DNA sequence: GAGTGGTCTAGACCACGTC
DNA sequence: ACGTGGTCTAGACCACTCA
């Protein structure tokens, strides 16, 4: 294969892009398999008679695409598991579990398990002042302390999603909701008992780039956006009693919403 | 309870991040206003006694965040219009308009107009072979020709979203659906007349980076992801009669899904 | 201790917009 | 003609991993 003698007529392709293109082809064709080590930056620079910075730029392009991962002091590797089937999260399934039959498994855990993978959860409880977002969605006037259940979720042992739920203290004080463990049979049962069952849910869905901290918590590498779902649950009095912020890496999740099914108005 | 293995020993902030942080603060505080020119790379490098590459890296961080835009040969500028209120798209509103009272306005146009902005639409009709995605969602066996209504949507004159609907030829042949103009009172009425009203909708929502072509069509600048909604409409016989792919820039839209409201099962 | 990626430096040339 | 950002070079030091 002859490389072009660089007449550089029209393509306007940079050197780094050209190098990235060749590595991309090697990966897609199967010459490099997931987990395989790739040439070091120095080797790549030598092969292409290019400076290390340019070789680095080429790798950065592939990292942003999610094809390659860099490991400090070890090298660059073809990313494994990059082409996993995304997890379908049936976001519109009702969250009003009352029976203890199927345990404290919420929709997320059920969806993960149904797809033959192993869900796990790490729960932390915090008390925070309501920020703007919480005040708006929970219709609070001033700075009110809220109970937060921060759940870091794992699939097959790897960080996979987060779900942070915000509650008014008066609604959950003295209940299992403010303990860092699973709630049996579910948080809905606690609210139902207190005469505050929610009957309506509004989800605001957006796509954005994660902050650095979020990327760390979600195990995101490369330029992968997150799907953010802000869910507010209302009682029949239109009282918002819970706000949950779900974060899912865009390359590993799809959210499924089903509607209609009832007769058209 | 296992605590995190990395308790964040030190911020380990790079020089470029430090510079970016200061510029970010200047923008947020209003010292730099949208459209304002920022220091040239050379100036920034001199101010911070840093190489031009490092100053460049700082700007690149802000560009990725969508706070700054670079214009070749001109300089860097505070991005304008970056802080527009996102358009709330009530994605779970029913699409079964039968009356001609409110015209051919679908949910998207209504949402845009309610928020005091001006929607417009550009419609192209194509006939394509069903690709994998279409075959899967429309439950097709082989390569079937499909009628596609490609709609490029504009808000206040600027490219803002796309919505491409795929139909079986046998369902829409000879109807207004295969003409590149608005359908009165709506596509639902056509299907209703033919005995194929849809009663159920399933949306698959994902977040991803746009392709180059999509970014162009949506007027996306910077590292902004898109919200993709693949909507399939089913008749009461569970027959999928339409697939629509919605693309919305993540920085300009939120999708709102409402569920529950009926009694819990 | 050798080698790696992460960061930074101080130069250079280019295409392009503005003056 | 000049200044800008976009790209590239050839070095350097560091923290870290691995043998």
Tab-separated table of N, CA and C in Angstrom, chain B residues 73-129:
chain	number	residue	atom	x	y	z
B	73	UNK	N	-8.803	32.957	11.858
B	73	UNK	CA	-8.279	34.258	11.420
B	73	UNK	C	-8.908	35.440	12.135
B	74	UNK	N	-9.871	35.163	13.013
B	74	UNK	CA	-10.517	36.282	13.688
B	74	UNK	C	-10.261	36.288	15.190
B	75	UNK	N	-10.402	35.149	15.808
B	75	UNK	CA	-10.165	35.103	17.240
B	75	UNK	C	-11.149	34.188	17.943
B	76	UNK	N	-11.108	34.222	19.265
B	76	UNK	CA	-12.067	33.465	20.055
B	76	UNK	C	-13.117	34.415	20.622
B	77	UNK	N	-14.340	33.920	20.724
B	77	UNK	CA	-15.447	34.767	21.163
B	77	UNK	C	-16.321	34.021	22.156
B	78	UNK	N	-16.931	34.787	23.049
B	78	UNK	CA	-17.924	34.196	23.943
B	78	UNK	C	-19.118	33.804	23.094
B	79	UNK	N	-19.538	32.579	23.229
B	79	UNK	CA	-20.618	32.093	22.392
B	79	UNK	C	-21.906	32.820	22.725
B	80	UNK	N	-22.602	33.257	21.689
B	80	UNK	CA	-23.881	33.932	21.926
B	80	UNK	C	-25.009	32.947	21.706
B	81	UNK	N	-26.102	33.199	22.393
B	81	UNK	CA	-27.251	32.315	22.249
B	81	UNK	C	-27.069	30.993	22.942
B	82	UNK	N	-25.973	30.855	23.668
B	82	UNK	CA	-25.717	29.582	24.318
B	82	UNK	C	-26.645	29.368	25.488
B	83	UNK	N	-27.148	30.456	26.017
B	83	UNK	CA	-27.972	30.325	27.218
B	83	UNK	C	-29.450	30.530	26.950
B	84	UNK	N	-29.852	30.164	25.742
B	84	UNK	CA	-31.267	30.204	25.463
B	84	UNK	C	-31.996	29.171	26.283
B	85	UNK	N	-33.214	29.502	26.649
B	85	UNK	CA	-34.035	28.529	27.345
B	85	UNK	C	-34.300	27.357	26.405
B	86	UNK	N	-34.055	26.147	26.867
B	86	UNK	CA	-34.322	25.017	25.982
B	86	UNK	C	-35.801	24.907	25.667
B	87	UNK	N	-36.092	24.418	24.468
B	87	UNK	CA	-37.480	24.208	24.060
B	87	UNK	C	-37.973	22.916	24.694
B	88	UNK	N	-39.118	23.001	25.363
B	88	UNK	CA	-39.705	21.816	25.963
B	88	UNK	C	-40.591	21.142	24.931
B	89	UNK	N	-40.218	19.954	24.541
B	89	UNK	CA	-40.995	19.217	23.549
B	89	UNK	C	-41.817	18.158	24.280
B	90	UNK	N	-43.110	18.340	24.315
B	90	UNK	CA	-43.956	17.402	25.071
B	90	UNK	C	-44.146	16.146	24.235
B	91	UNK	N	-43.169	15.269	24.325
B	91	UNK	CA	-43.096	14.126	23.412
B	91	UNK	C	-44.207	13.116	23.631
B	92	UNK	N	-44.817	13.121	24.829
B	92	UNK	CA	-45.839	12.095	25.070
B	92	UNK	C	-47.247	12.586	24.751
B	93	UNK	N	-47.370	13.800	24.219
B	93	UNK	CA	-48.694	14.240	23.790
B	93	UNK	C	-49.174	13.364	22.636
B	94	UNK	N	-50.467	13.051	22.624
B	94	UNK	CA	-50.969	12.166	21.561
B	94	UNK	C	-50.882	12.824	20.192
B	95	UNK	N	-50.600	12.010	19.183
B	95	UNK	CA	-50.513	12.511	17.802
B	95	UNK	C	-51.695	11.989	17.013
B	96	UNK	N	-52.888	12.325	17.455
B	96	UNK	CA	-54.051	11.781	16.746
B	96	UNK	C	-55.056	12.887	16.444
B	97	UNK	N	-54.541	13.921	15.858
B	97	UNK	CA	-55.360	15.068	15.520
B	97	UNK	C	-56.369	14.711	14.416
B	98	UNK	N	-57.631	14.976	14.667
B	98	UNK	CA	-58.635	14.718	13.637
B	98	UNK	C	-59.346	15.989	13.203
B	99	UNK	N	-59.413	16.940	14.119
B	99	UNK	CA	-60.135	18.161	13.779
B	99	UNK	C	-59.243	19.070	12.952
B	100	UNK	N	-59.910	19.892	12.145
B	100	UNK	CA	-59.139	20.814	11.322
B	100	UNK	C	-59.032	22.173	11.998
B	101	UNK	N	-59.550	22.251	13.215
B	101	UNK	CA	-59.607	23.535	13.903
B	101	UNK	C	-58.232	24.169	14.059
B	102	UNK	N	-57.300	23.381	14.575
B	102	UNK	CA	-56.009	23.978	14.882
B	102	UNK	C	-54.988	23.719	13.784
B	103	UNK	N	-55.484	23.347	12.602
B	103	UNK	CA	-54.593	23.231	11.462
B	103	UNK	C	-53.642	22.049	11.566
B	104	UNK	N	-52.636	22.053	10.738
B	104	UNK	CA	-51.752	20.902	10.642
B	104	UNK	C	-50.604	20.990	11.643
B	105	UNK	N	-50.871	21.600	12.780
B	105	UNK	CA	-49.770	21.841	13.707
B	105	UNK	C	-49.564	20.629	14.580
B	106	UNK	N	-48.422	20.032	14.488
B	106	UNK	CA	-48.153	18.890	15.337
B	106	UNK	C	-47.605	19.369	16.679
B	107	UNK	N	-47.300	18.400	17.516
B	107	UNK	CA	-46.870	18.727	18.871
B	107	UNK	C	-45.664	19.647	18.872
B	108	UNK	N	-44.703	19.373	18.002
B	108	UNK	CA	-43.480	20.175	17.986
B	108	UNK	C	-43.781	21.645	17.710
B	109	UNK	N	-44.566	21.896	16.637
B	109	UNK	CA	-44.859	23.279	16.269
B	109	UNK	C	-45.639	23.983	17.372
B	110	UNK	N	-46.571	23.248	17.974
B	110	UNK	CA	-47.343	23.841	19.081
B	110	UNK	C	-46.422	24.240	20.226
B	111	UNK	N	-45.500	23.337	20.592
B	111	UNK	CA	-44.601	23.618	21.712
B	111	UNK	C	-43.736	24.837	21.424
B	112	UNK	N	-43.246	24.923	20.197
B	112	UNK	CA	-42.384	26.042	19.831
B	112	UNK	C	-43.167	27.346	19.908
B	113	UNK	N	-44.377	27.325	19.358
B	113	UNK	CA	-45.175	28.541	19.311
B	113	UNK	C	-45.586	28.978	20.716
B	114	UNK	N	-45.931	27.998	21.554
B	114	UNK	CA	-46.317	28.328	22.932
B	114	UNK	C	-45.172	29.002	23.681
B	115	UNK	N	-43.972	28.754	23.246
B	115	UNK	CA	-42.842	29.347	23.933
B	115	UNK	C	-42.389	30.630	23.244
B	116	UNK	N	-43.313	31.178	22.446
B	116	UNK	CA	-43.095	32.498	21.889
B	116	UNK	C	-42.095	32.537	20.754
B	117	UNK	N	-41.912	31.408	20.072
B	117	UNK	CA	-40.947	31.399	18.990
B	117	UNK	C	-41.615	30.868	17.729
B	118	UNK	N	-40.954	31.065	16.599
B	118	UNK	CA	-41.623	30.825	15.323
B	118	UNK	C	-41.132	29.537	14.649
B	119	UNK	N	-42.004	28.526	14.553
B	119	UNK	CA	-41.606	27.279	13.895
B	119	UNK	C	-41.766	27.359	12.391
B	120	UNK	N	-40.908	26.653	11.659
B	120	UNK	CA	-41.065	26.504	10.221
B	120	UNK	C	-40.555	25.120	9.853
B	121	UNK	N	-40.952	24.677	8.659
B	121	UNK	CA	-40.651	23.307	8.304
B	121	UNK	C	-40.349	23.214	6.826
B	122	UNK	N	-39.431	22.339	6.503
B	122	UNK	CA	-39.046	22.110	5.122
B	122	UNK	C	-39.239	20.615	4.888
B	123	UNK	N	-40.105	20.251	3.937
B	123	UNK	CA	-40.442	18.836	3.760
B	123	UNK	C	-39.904	18.306	2.437
B	124	UNK	N	-39.207	17.186	2.512
B	124	UNK	CA	-38.791	16.491	1.303
B	124	UNK	C	-39.315	15.065	1.359
B	125	UNK	N	-39.754	14.561	0.214
B	125	UNK	CA	-40.217	13.173	0.149
B	125	UNK	C	-39.183	12.341	-0.595
B	126	UNK	N	-38.848	11.190	-0.024
B	126	UNK	CA	-37.934	10.284	-0.712
B	126	UNK	C	-38.523	8.885	-0.697
B	127	UNK	N	-38.071	8.073	-1.632
B	127	UNK	CA	-38.390	6.648	-1.586
B	127	UNK	C	-37.066	5.914	-1.389
B	128	UNK	N	-36.983	5.142	-0.313
B	128	UNK	CA	-35.727	4.460	0.009
B	128	UNK	C	-36.001	2.981	0.289
B	129	UNK	N	-34.953	2.182	0.183
B	129	UNK	CA	-35.030	0.801	0.655
B	129	UNK	C	-34.984	0.828	2.178
